[in-house]
mmCIF file of C-alpha atoms in Angstrom:
data_model
loop_
_atom_site.group_PDB
_atom_site.id
_atom_site.type_symbol
_atom_site.label_atom_id
_atom_site.label_comp_id
_atom_site.label_asym_id
_atom_site.label_seq_id
_atom_site.Cartn_x
_atom_site.Cartn_y
_atom_site.Cartn_z
ATOM 1 C CA MET Z 7 1.789 -21.236 -4.444
ATOM 2 C CA ILE Z 8 1.578 -17.721 -5.795
ATOM 3 C CA GLY Z 9 3.552 -16.075 -8.571
ATOM 4 C CA ALA Z 10 6.775 -16.964 -10.282
ATOM 5 C CA GLY Z 11 8.906 -19.760 -8.904
ATOM 6 C CA SER Z 12 5.872 -21.711 -7.728
ATOM 7 C CA SER Z 13 7.611 -25.094 -8.060
ATOM 8 C CA GLY Z 14 4.775 -26.367 -10.228
ATOM 9 C CA LYS Z 15 2.139 -26.018 -7.510
ATOM 10 C CA THR Z 16 -1.199 -24.400 -8.202
ATOM 11 C CA SER Z 17 -3.844 -22.866 -5.984
ATOM 12 C CA THR Z 18 -6.797 -20.522 -6.032
ATOM 13 C CA GLY Z 19 -4.446 -17.561 -5.798
ATOM 14 C CA TYR Z 20 -3.589 -14.967 -8.384
ATOM 15 C CA VAL Z 21 -0.304 -14.757 -10.223
ATOM 16 C CA GLU Z 22 0.876 -11.523 -11.759
ATOM 17 C CA ALA Z 23 1.745 -10.845 -15.357
ATOM 18 C CA GLY Z 24 3.071 -7.603 -16.808
ATOM 19 C CA LEU Z 25 0.775 -5.584 -19.045
ATOM 20 C CA GLN Z 26 2.923 -2.684 -20.169
ATOM 21 C CA GLY Z 27 6.239 -3.587 -21.703
ATOM 22 C CA THR Z 28 8.699 -5.954 -20.084
ATOM 23 C CA ASN Z 29 8.069 -6.753 -16.443
ATOM 24 C CA ARG Z 30 11.356 -5.653 -14.950
ATOM 25 C CA PRO Z 31 12.545 -2.847 -12.661
ATOM 26 C CA HIS Z 32 13.556 0.570 -13.903
ATOM 27 C CA ASP Z 33 16.997 0.768 -15.446
ATOM 28 C CA LYS Z 34 17.251 4.428 -14.531
ATOM 29 C CA ARG Z 35 17.890 5.300 -10.907
ATOM 30 C CA SER Z 36 15.382 7.887 -9.702
ATOM 31 C CA VAL Z 37 16.118 10.765 -7.358
ATOM 32 C CA VAL Z 38 13.900 9.125 -4.720
ATOM 33 C CA GLU Z 39 16.014 5.970 -4.826
ATOM 34 C CA ALA Z 40 19.194 8.057 -4.668
ATOM 35 C CA ILE Z 41 18.014 9.822 -1.509
ATOM 36 C CA GLU Z 42 16.612 6.784 0.306
ATOM 37 C CA PHE Z 43 18.999 7.431 3.182
ATOM 38 C CA ILE Z 44 16.958 10.516 4.103
ATOM 39 C CA GLY Z 45 14.271 9.473 6.567
ATOM 40 C CA ARG Z 46 13.925 5.833 5.565
ATOM 41 C CA GLU Z 47 12.341 5.077 8.911
ATOM 42 C CA ASP Z 48 9.788 7.848 8.251
ATOM 43 C CA THR Z 49 8.711 6.310 4.933
ATOM 44 C CA PRO Z 50 9.020 2.540 5.470
ATOM 45 C CA LEU Z 51 6.638 1.527 2.687
ATOM 46 C CA LEU Z 52 8.127 3.862 0.084
ATOM 47 C CA SER Z 53 11.529 2.471 1.013
ATOM 48 C CA LYS Z 54 10.381 -1.146 0.985
ATOM 49 C CA LEU Z 55 8.502 -1.109 -2.322
ATOM 50 C CA SER Z 56 10.573 -1.931 -5.374
ATOM 51 C CA THR Z 57 10.332 0.251 -8.455
ATOM 52 C CA GLY Z 58 8.316 -1.603 -11.060
ATOM 53 C CA GLN Z 59 7.842 -1.196 -14.775
ATOM 54 C CA LYS Z 60 7.614 2.390 -15.985
ATOM 55 C CA ALA Z 61 4.127 3.820 -16.300
ATOM 56 C CA THR Z 62 3.420 4.984 -19.849
ATOM 57 C CA ASN Z 63 0.321 7.081 -19.187
ATOM 58 C CA ASN Z 64 -1.915 8.323 -16.384
ATOM 59 C CA ARG Z 65 -3.798 5.011 -16.292
ATOM 60 C CA HIS Z 66 -1.224 2.412 -15.281
ATOM 61 C CA GLY Z 67 -2.388 -1.184 -15.599
ATOM 62 C CA TRP Z 68 -1.246 -4.693 -14.806
ATOM 63 C CA LEU Z 69 -2.685 -8.187 -15.036
ATOM 64 C CA GLN Z 70 -3.517 -10.810 -12.453
ATOM 65 C CA ARG Z 71 -4.206 -14.307 -13.731
ATOM 66 C CA LYS Z 72 -6.302 -16.652 -11.655
ATOM 67 C CA VAL Z 73 -5.061 -20.237 -11.573
ATOM 68 C CA SER Z 74 -7.791 -22.806 -12.256
ATOM 69 C CA GLU Z 75 -9.345 -24.782 -9.412
ATOM 70 C CA ALA Z 76 -8.711 -28.512 -9.118
ATOM 71 C CA ASP Z 77 -11.272 -30.490 -11.135
ATOM 72 C CA ARG Z 78 -11.282 -34.183 -10.292
ATOM 73 C CA LYS Z 79 -13.549 -36.282 -12.551
ATOM 74 C CA PRO Z 80 -13.670 -40.045 -13.270
ATOM 75 C CA VAL Z 81 -12.194 -40.736 -16.716
ATOM 76 C CA ALA Z 82 -12.817 -43.875 -18.761
ATOM 77 C CA GLU Z 83 -9.861 -45.961 -19.906
ATOM 78 C CA VAL Z 84 -10.656 -45.005 -23.474
ATOM 79 C CA SER Z 85 -11.840 -41.429 -23.743
ATOM 80 C CA GLY Z 86 -11.654 -38.519 -26.139
ATOM 81 C CA PHE Z 87 -10.054 -35.104 -25.731
ATOM 82 C CA THR Z 88 -12.354 -32.954 -23.624
ATOM 83 C CA GLY Z 89 -10.350 -29.738 -23.727
ATOM 84 C CA GLY Z 90 -10.001 -27.355 -20.844
ATOM 85 C CA THR Z 91 -10.660 -23.847 -19.636
ATOM 86 C CA LYS Z 92 -8.248 -20.967 -19.715
ATOM 87 C CA PRO Z 93 -7.328 -19.317 -16.417
ATOM 88 C CA SER Z 94 -9.183 -16.041 -15.953
ATOM 89 C CA THR Z 95 -7.135 -12.893 -16.411
ATOM 90 C CA GLN Z 96 -7.994 -9.800 -14.406
ATOM 91 C CA ARG Z 97 -6.806 -6.321 -15.316
ATOM 92 C CA LEU Z 98 -6.312 -3.750 -12.576
ATOM 93 C CA ASP Z 99 -5.484 -0.066 -12.972
ATOM 94 C CA ASN Z 100 -4.333 2.826 -10.866
ATOM 95 C CA ALA Z 101 -3.872 6.502 -11.595
ATOM 96 C CA THR Z 102 -0.498 8.172 -11.495
ATOM 97 C CA GLU Z 103 -0.493 11.197 -9.210
ATOM 98 C CA ILE Z 104 1.695 14.287 -9.377
ATOM 99 C CA PHE Z 105 3.605 15.182 -6.224
ATOM 100 C CA LYS Z 106 5.227 18.623 -6.205
ATOM 101 C CA HIS Z 107 6.943 20.387 -3.317
ATOM 102 C CA GLU Z 108 8.694 23.747 -3.496
ATOM 103 C CA ASP Z 109 10.600 26.108 -1.270
ATOM 104 C CA PHE Z 110 12.962 29.033 -1.561
ATOM 105 C CA ILE Z 111 16.069 30.197 0.238
ATOM 106 C CA SER Z 112 17.571 33.661 0.344
ATOM 107 C CA GLN Z 113 21.222 34.363 -0.253
ATOM 108 C CA ALA Z 114 21.636 35.334 3.400
ATOM 109 C CA ALA Z 115 20.141 32.032 4.507
ATOM 110 C CA LYS Z 116 22.418 30.160 2.114
ATOM 111 C CA ASP Z 117 25.395 31.723 3.832
ATOM 112 C CA THR Z 118 24.074 30.908 7.306
ATOM 113 C CA VAL Z 119 25.484 27.933 9.192
ATOM 114 C CA THR Z 120 23.236 26.437 11.887
ATOM 115 C CA TYR Z 121 24.665 23.915 14.353
ATOM 116 C CA GLY Z 122 27.371 22.857 11.944
ATOM 117 C CA ALA Z 123 25.130 22.496 8.868
ATOM 118 C CA SER Z 124 24.198 25.042 6.251
ATOM 119 C CA GLU Z 125 20.663 26.350 6.225
ATOM 120 C CA GLN Z 126 20.421 25.337 2.578
ATOM 121 C CA SER Z 127 21.255 21.691 3.272
ATOM 122 C CA LEU Z 128 18.751 21.585 6.144
ATOM 123 C CA MET Z 129 16.027 23.116 3.995
ATOM 124 C CA ASP Z 130 16.737 20.712 1.161
ATOM 125 C CA ARG Z 131 16.584 17.736 3.507
ATOM 126 C CA ASP Z 132 13.268 18.910 4.966
ATOM 127 C CA LEU Z 133 11.805 19.338 1.484
ATOM 128 C CA VAL Z 134 12.939 15.874 0.402
ATOM 129 C CA LEU Z 135 11.410 14.330 3.513
ATOM 130 C CA LYS Z 136 8.114 16.188 3.000
ATOM 131 C CA HIS Z 137 8.008 14.953 -0.604
ATOM 132 C CA LYS Z 138 8.648 11.356 0.435
ATOM 133 C CA LYS Z 139 6.192 11.406 3.347
ATOM 134 C CA THR Z 140 3.439 12.698 1.053
ATOM 135 C CA MET Z 141 4.047 9.784 -1.315
ATOM 136 C CA GLU Z 142 4.078 7.411 1.664
ATOM 137 C CA GLN Z 143 0.626 8.602 2.705
ATOM 138 C CA ALA Z 144 -0.633 8.229 -0.869
ATOM 139 C CA ILE Z 145 0.498 4.582 -0.839
ATOM 140 C CA LEU Z 146 -1.726 4.079 2.209
ATOM 141 C CA GLY Z 147 -4.625 6.077 0.728
ATOM 142 C CA ILE Z 148 -4.490 8.812 3.370
ATOM 143 C CA GLY Z 149 -5.905 12.259 2.679
ATOM 144 C CA ARG Z 150 -7.968 11.579 -0.436
ATOM 145 C CA THR Z 151 -10.351 14.375 -1.432
ATOM 146 C CA VAL Z 152 -13.811 14.247 -3.021
ATOM 147 C CA ILE Z 153 -14.769 11.176 -1.030
ATOM 148 C CA THR Z 154 -17.927 11.874 0.997
ATOM 149 C CA GLY Z 155 -21.136 13.027 -0.618
ATOM 150 C CA THR Z 156 -20.843 10.754 -3.662
ATOM 151 C CA SER Z 157 -23.202 7.889 -4.398
ATOM 152 C CA ASN Z 158 -20.400 5.375 -3.854
ATOM 153 C CA TYR Z 159 -18.951 6.592 -0.583
ATOM 154 C CA THR Z 160 -21.838 8.139 1.331
ATOM 155 C CA TYR Z 161 -22.174 6.131 4.528
ATOM 156 C CA THR Z 162 -25.244 7.601 6.197
ATOM 157 C CA PRO Z 163 -25.323 8.702 8.932
ATOM 158 C CA LEU Z 164 -21.585 8.425 9.543
ATOM 159 C CA ASP Z 165 -20.072 10.135 6.498
ATOM 160 C CA ALA Z 166 -19.526 13.255 8.613
ATOM 161 C CA ASP Z 167 -17.585 11.273 11.227
ATOM 162 C CA PRO Z 168 -13.876 12.079 10.684
ATOM 163 C CA SER Z 169 -12.794 8.537 11.554
ATOM 164 C CA ILE Z 170 -15.199 7.028 9.034
ATOM 165 C CA ALA Z 171 -14.276 9.631 6.430
ATOM 166 C CA GLY Z 172 -10.637 8.695 6.959
ATOM 167 C CA LYS Z 173 -11.423 5.038 6.348
ATOM 168 C CA MET Z 174 -13.411 5.902 3.217
ATOM 169 C CA SER Z 175 -10.296 7.685 1.971
ATOM 170 C CA LEU Z 176 -8.267 4.515 2.511
ATOM 171 C CA ILE Z 177 -10.452 2.389 0.219
ATOM 172 C CA ALA Z 178 -11.315 5.075 -2.374
ATOM 173 C CA ALA Z 179 -11.004 4.126 -6.044
ATOM 174 C CA PRO Z 180 -8.466 5.894 -8.272
ATOM 175 C CA LYS Z 181 -9.467 9.172 -9.926
ATOM 176 C CA PHE Z 182 -8.008 9.580 -13.402
ATOM 177 C CA ARG Z 183 -6.817 12.811 -14.941
ATOM 178 C CA SER Z 184 -9.306 14.854 -16.937
ATOM 179 C CA GLY Z 185 -9.575 18.253 -18.585
ATOM 180 C CA ASP Z 186 -6.698 20.201 -20.091
ATOM 181 C CA GLY Z 187 -4.486 19.917 -17.024
ATOM 182 C CA THR Z 188 -4.936 23.486 -15.774
ATOM 183 C CA ASN Z 189 -7.680 22.858 -13.207
ATOM 184 C CA ALA Z 190 -6.688 21.300 -9.881
ATOM 185 C CA ALA Z 191 -10.160 19.756 -9.614
ATOM 186 C CA ASP Z 192 -9.327 17.587 -12.633
ATOM 187 C CA ALA Z 193 -6.107 16.261 -11.110
ATOM 188 C CA SER Z 194 -5.712 12.511 -10.728
ATOM 189 C CA GLN Z 195 -5.567 10.778 -7.350
ATOM 190 C CA MET Z 196 -4.035 7.353 -7.002
ATOM 191 C CA ALA Z 197 -5.745 4.647 -4.972
ATOM 192 C CA GLY Z 198 -3.916 3.329 -1.930
ATOM 193 C CA ILE Z 199 -3.225 -0.265 -0.986
ATOM 194 C CA PHE Z 200 -6.460 -0.746 1.001
ATOM 195 C CA HIS Z 201 -8.563 -0.092 -2.115
ATOM 196 C CA TYR Z 202 -7.146 -3.220 -3.731
ATOM 197 C CA LEU Z 203 -7.558 -5.292 -0.577
ATOM 198 C CA ALA Z 204 -11.211 -4.249 -0.367
ATOM 199 C CA ASN Z 205 -11.850 -5.176 -4.008
ATOM 200 C CA THR Z 206 -10.179 -8.570 -4.375
ATOM 201 C CA GLY Z 207 -11.757 -10.409 -7.295
ATOM 202 C CA LYS Z 208 -13.377 -7.272 -8.748
ATOM 203 C CA LEU Z 209 -12.807 -6.434 -12.409
ATOM 204 C CA GLN Z 210 -11.445 -3.022 -13.327
ATOM 205 C CA SER Z 211 -14.525 -2.465 -15.519
ATOM 206 C CA GLU Z 212 -16.694 -2.898 -12.421
ATOM 207 C CA ILE Z 213 -14.585 -0.447 -10.451
ATOM 208 C CA ASP Z 214 -14.635 2.110 -13.289
ATOM 209 C CA SER Z 215 -18.434 1.900 -13.427
ATOM 210 C CA GLY Z 216 -18.731 2.510 -9.688
ATOM 211 C CA ASN Z 217 -19.436 -1.121 -8.776
ATOM 212 C CA PHE Z 218 -16.682 -1.376 -6.204
ATOM 213 C CA ARG Z 219 -16.930 -2.307 -2.554
ATOM 214 C CA ASP Z 220 -17.471 0.480 -0.057
ATOM 215 C CA LEU Z 221 -18.235 0.586 3.652
ATOM 216 C CA GLN Z 222 -21.751 -0.783 3.150
ATOM 217 C CA ASP Z 223 -20.599 -4.007 1.509
ATOM 218 C CA TRP Z 224 -19.372 -6.033 4.494
ATOM 219 C CA SER Z 225 -19.988 -9.776 4.281
ATOM 220 C CA ASN Z 226 -19.528 -11.713 7.514
ATOM 221 C CA LYS Z 227 -17.239 -8.887 8.704
ATOM 222 C CA TRP Z 228 -15.109 -9.132 5.537
ATOM 223 C CA LEU Z 229 -14.663 -6.547 2.794
ATOM 224 C CA GLY Z 230 -12.513 -8.402 0.292
ATOM 225 C CA ASN Z 231 -9.315 -9.129 2.223
ATOM 226 C CA ILE Z 232 -10.134 -6.586 4.940
ATOM 227 C CA LYS Z 233 -11.774 -7.793 8.138
ATOM 228 C CA THR Z 234 -13.286 -5.596 10.806
ATOM 229 C CA PHE Z 235 -13.259 -6.970 14.328
ATOM 230 C CA ASP Z 236 -15.571 -4.370 15.895
ATOM 231 C CA SER Z 237 -18.713 -5.585 17.648
ATOM 232 C CA ALA Z 238 -21.069 -4.559 14.826
ATOM 233 C CA GLY Z 239 -18.943 -5.936 12.020
ATOM 234 C CA ASP Z 240 -19.131 -2.759 9.925
ATOM 235 C CA MET Z 241 -16.801 -0.296 11.710
ATOM 236 C CA THR Z 242 -19.687 1.240 13.683
ATOM 237 C CA GLY Z 243 -19.361 -0.948 16.773
ATOM 238 C CA THR Z 244 -17.050 -1.110 19.763
ATOM 239 C CA LYS Z 245 -13.441 -1.965 19.023
ATOM 240 C CA THR Z 246 -12.156 -5.376 20.091
ATOM 241 C CA THR Z 247 -9.058 -5.890 22.217
ATOM 242 C CA ILE Z 248 -6.422 -7.481 20.015
ATOM 243 C CA ASP Z 249 -5.584 -11.133 20.539
ATOM 244 C CA ARG Z 250 -3.222 -13.601 18.879
ATOM 245 C CA LYS Z 251 -6.178 -15.216 17.104
ATOM 246 C CA HIS Z 252 -6.777 -11.991 15.161
ATOM 247 C CA ILE Z 253 -3.241 -12.076 13.768
ATOM 248 C CA ASN Z 254 -3.605 -15.790 13.013
ATOM 249 C CA GLU Z 255 -6.799 -15.151 11.052
ATOM 250 C CA LEU Z 256 -5.241 -12.408 8.937
ATOM 251 C CA ILE Z 257 -2.178 -14.490 8.091
ATOM 252 C CA ARG Z 258 -4.316 -17.531 7.333
ATOM 253 C CA LYS Z 259 -6.420 -15.438 4.938
ATOM 254 C CA MET Z 260 -3.309 -15.141 2.759
ATOM 255 C CA THR Z 261 -1.840 -18.607 3.242
ATOM 256 C CA ASP Z 262 -5.170 -20.209 2.306
ATOM 257 C CA TYR Z 263 -4.624 -18.653 -1.128
ATOM 258 C CA GLY Z 264 -1.165 -20.177 -1.254
ATOM 259 C CA VAL Z 265 0.693 -16.954 -0.521
ATOM 260 C CA LYS Z 266 4.166 -17.440 0.922
ATOM 261 C CA PRO Z 267 6.136 -14.871 2.941
ATOM 262 C CA VAL Z 268 9.179 -13.094 1.580
ATOM 263 C CA ASN Z 269 12.541 -13.567 3.334
ATOM 264 C CA GLY Z 270 10.918 -15.983 5.764
ATOM 265 C CA ALA Z 271 8.235 -13.697 7.198
ATOM 266 C CA PHE Z 272 5.309 -11.464 6.326
ATOM 267 C CA ASP Z 273 5.532 -7.749 7.155
ATOM 268 C CA LEU Z 274 2.992 -6.386 9.639
ATOM 269 C CA TYR Z 275 2.518 -2.629 10.138
ATOM 270 C CA CYS Z 276 0.564 -0.948 12.925
ATOM 271 C CA GLY Z 277 0.548 2.029 15.259
ATOM 272 C CA GLY Z 278 2.425 2.340 18.518
ATOM 273 C CA ASP Z 279 -0.319 1.193 20.912
ATOM 274 C CA LEU Z 280 -1.098 -1.977 18.984
ATOM 275 C CA LEU Z 281 2.600 -2.696 18.491
ATOM 276 C CA GLU Z 282 3.293 -2.564 22.230
ATOM 277 C CA THR Z 283 0.364 -4.881 22.916
ATOM 278 C CA ILE Z 284 1.433 -7.361 20.233
ATOM 279 C CA THR Z 285 4.990 -7.574 21.516
ATOM 280 C CA ASP Z 286 3.662 -8.026 25.047
ATOM 281 C CA MET Z 287 1.313 -10.816 23.876
ATOM 282 C CA TYR Z 288 4.249 -12.761 22.493
ATOM 283 C CA LYS Z 289 6.734 -12.082 25.312
ATOM 284 C CA ASP Z 290 6.487 -15.667 26.642
ATOM 285 C CA LEU Z 291 6.338 -17.294 23.202
ATOM 286 C CA ARG Z 292 8.968 -18.025 20.590
ATOM 287 C CA ARG Z 293 10.109 -14.911 18.822
ATOM 288 C CA GLY Z 294 13.264 -13.283 17.583
ATOM 289 C CA THR Z 295 14.640 -10.370 15.604
ATOM 290 C CA MET Z 296 15.385 -9.954 11.926
ATOM 291 C CA GLN Z 297 17.133 -7.323 9.848
ATOM 292 C CA ASP Z 298 14.802 -5.422 7.548
ATOM 293 C CA LYS Z 299 17.139 -4.979 4.610
ATOM 294 C CA GLU Z 300 15.125 -2.191 2.976
ATOM 295 C CA ILE Z 301 14.828 -0.042 6.086
ATOM 296 C CA GLY Z 302 18.105 -1.052 7.669
ATOM 297 C CA TYR Z 303 17.167 -1.761 11.273
ATOM 298 C CA GLN Z 304 16.280 -4.765 13.399
ATOM 299 C CA VAL Z 305 12.590 -5.635 13.770
ATOM 300 C CA GLU Z 306 10.914 -8.084 16.094
ATOM 301 C CA VAL Z 307 9.589 -11.302 14.576
ATOM 302 C CA ILE Z 308 6.652 -13.239 16.006
ATOM 303 C CA ILE Z 309 5.870 -16.870 15.173
ATOM 304 C CA THR Z 310 2.293 -17.981 14.534
ATOM 305 C CA PRO Z 311 0.872 -21.355 13.443
ATOM 306 C CA PHE Z 312 0.557 -19.953 9.917
ATOM 307 C CA GLY Z 313 3.927 -18.269 9.533
ATOM 308 C CA LYS Z 314 6.250 -15.618 10.893
ATOM 309 C CA ALA Z 315 5.584 -11.879 10.856
ATOM 310 C CA ARG Z 316 7.960 -8.929 11.190
ATOM 311 C CA ILE Z 317 6.231 -6.387 13.469
ATOM 312 C CA GLN Z 318 6.927 -2.800 12.433
ATOM 313 C CA TYR Z 319 5.772 0.550 13.769
ATOM 314 C CA HIS Z 320 4.339 3.048 11.303
ATOM 315 C CA GLN Z 321 3.813 6.614 12.489
ATOM 316 C CA ASP Z 322 0.946 7.229 10.042
ATOM 317 C CA PHE Z 323 -1.158 4.505 11.689
ATOM 318 C CA ASN Z 324 -2.960 6.964 13.948
ATOM 319 C CA ALA Z 325 -6.512 8.147 14.648
ATOM 320 C CA ALA Z 326 -6.282 11.223 12.409
ATOM 321 C CA ASN Z 327 -5.642 8.968 9.415
ATOM 322 C CA GLY Z 328 -8.236 6.350 10.386
ATOM 323 C CA LEU Z 329 -5.474 3.819 10.976
ATOM 324 C CA ASP Z 330 -5.068 3.652 14.752
ATOM 325 C CA ASP Z 331 -7.121 0.427 14.952
ATOM 326 C CA VAL Z 332 -5.597 -1.234 11.883
ATOM 327 C CA LEU Z 333 -3.133 -4.031 11.157
ATOM 328 C CA LEU Z 334 -1.750 -4.274 7.606
ATOM 329 C CA ILE Z 335 0.082 -7.476 6.806
ATOM 330 C CA GLY Z 336 1.356 -9.083 3.630
ATOM 331 C CA ASN Z 337 4.083 -10.059 1.201
ATOM 332 C CA PHE Z 338 5.213 -6.651 0.005
ATOM 333 C CA SER Z 339 7.177 -8.031 -2.917
ATOM 334 C CA TYR Z 340 3.773 -7.911 -4.667
ATOM 335 C CA ALA Z 341 3.537 -4.128 -4.169
ATOM 336 C CA GLN Z 342 5.494 -1.774 -6.399
ATOM 337 C CA LYS Z 343 5.798 1.915 -7.064
ATOM 338 C CA SER Z 344 5.871 2.955 -10.713
ATOM 339 C CA PHE Z 345 6.758 6.344 -12.149
ATOM 340 C CA LEU Z 346 5.311 8.119 -15.156
ATOM 341 C CA THR Z 347 7.884 10.825 -14.410
ATOM 342 C CA ASP Z 348 10.858 9.920 -12.243
ATOM 343 C CA THR Z 349 11.441 12.169 -9.259
ATOM 344 C CA TYR Z 350 13.618 15.121 -10.198
ATOM 345 C CA LYS Z 351 14.906 18.293 -8.612
ATOM 346 C CA THR Z 352 14.915 21.646 -10.385
ATOM 347 C CA ASN Z 353 15.728 25.256 -9.553
ATOM 348 C CA PRO Z 354 13.068 27.314 -11.350
ATOM 349 C CA SER Z 355 14.187 30.705 -12.629
ATOM 350 C CA SER Z 356 13.145 33.737 -10.615
ATOM 351 C CA ASP Z 357 13.832 37.480 -10.549
ATOM 352 C CA THR Z 358 13.732 37.497 -6.744
ATOM 353 C CA THR Z 359 16.777 37.515 -4.503
ATOM 354 C CA ALA Z 360 16.078 33.935 -3.450
ATOM 355 C CA ASP Z 361 16.815 30.576 -5.038
ATOM 356 C CA LEU Z 362 13.816 28.360 -5.755
ATOM 357 C CA VAL Z 363 13.848 24.578 -5.272
ATOM 358 C CA ARG Z 364 11.289 22.090 -6.587
ATOM 359 C CA TYR Z 365 10.894 18.317 -6.239
ATOM 360 C CA TYR Z 366 8.492 16.708 -8.701
ATOM 361 C CA SER Z 367 7.238 13.125 -9.164
ATOM 362 C CA ASP Z 368 4.415 11.479 -11.077
ATOM 363 C CA MET Z 369 3.981 8.122 -9.337
ATOM 364 C CA THR Z 370 1.468 5.364 -8.779
ATOM 365 C CA LEU Z 371 1.055 2.167 -6.772
ATOM 366 C CA ALA Z 372 0.693 -1.269 -8.357
ATOM 367 C CA ILE Z 373 -0.639 -4.114 -6.188
ATOM 368 C CA ARG Z 374 0.248 -7.064 -8.374
ATOM 369 C CA ASN Z 375 -1.491 -9.626 -6.160
ATOM 370 C CA ALA Z 376 -4.051 -8.200 -3.736
ATOM 371 C CA PHE Z 377 -4.569 -11.678 -2.245
ATOM 372 C CA ALA Z 378 -1.019 -11.477 -0.863
ATOM 373 C CA PHE Z 379 -2.211 -8.933 1.733
ATOM 374 C CA SER Z 380 -4.823 -8.696 4.463
ATOM 375 C CA ALA Z 381 -5.850 -6.047 6.945
ATOM 376 C CA GLY Z 382 -7.688 -5.980 10.243
ATOM 377 C CA PHE Z 383 -9.752 -2.995 11.430
ATOM 378 C CA GLY Z 384 -11.578 -2.338 14.689
ATOM 379 C CA LEU Z 385 -8.787 -3.457 17.039
ATOM 380 C CA LYS Z 386 -7.559 -1.788 20.210
ATOM 381 C CA ALA Z 387 -4.660 -2.242 22.580
#
């Protein structure tokens, strides 16, 4: 069993422990949480993730503690104290990343009413949604820069292939802030969820020194908790038509570590083509629907030998982002967003005849148990 409330059971899984301060949610309600009603279906992960402990600097860290393996040994009736071993503790870090979106509106536009709504309210809504969707893509690791051409992420001869470059972005390590803060090239970039899945069991010191797993480190088609199902086993081969056994294998990867689902089912995200195929695969099997309380709508639930899964469409799982052939599944109670600076809205001063609007956040992602997730690549409908 993983994490708190494990009913005394132990396993080879990781349990989380807070590193910075008290491990509890924010007391202060952020602007993002206050505007969750805007486009929740467009940012399902941002909406689903709870807000964790406040980040206190650009390098936000947390601990995972590995529970000891069983160790059965014959013991004499009269024996001395032999001691024991402490469970290993693993520190993981991520970088907070600044998200800033701005726009302006003229006085004439403010006074304009379009289809029953003011132009100002429409502009503000669009800006909020853009801000949230950018953070959503950061959670997935989409759109990272400075990826190809480095010693860690060059994948000759495919580093120029946009689909491979997109997948390298997904697993890229965090880039921490440097310089005096005036140069955009020194800006930090947070790692997305797939980075932590690819590096299960890796120490942060190894990752910081460049000894993290990249697309040349596949072992029996696995990269940490990521499996590729393509014919070559390294993302270079032909994609495999999805089957129920692929979903079973991904769920079993987690349950073998003792991970349990939240609210009775794991959450599975994929693109539209894979979603249609999955629902068709299970049309003659037991299934049902379940309310996703964070997003607010009904989702289809499939039943496998290793547990239930809520199947959810995600619009960012497409070819441009390197996610069209991907399933992401897990217990998302182990994923949190943390803010160094809570999202806020300001109206910067200006001598123009327009009002300026800015949304600003400094946020990161904390994967408090990477073994509570798995992902499958190289699948097709």
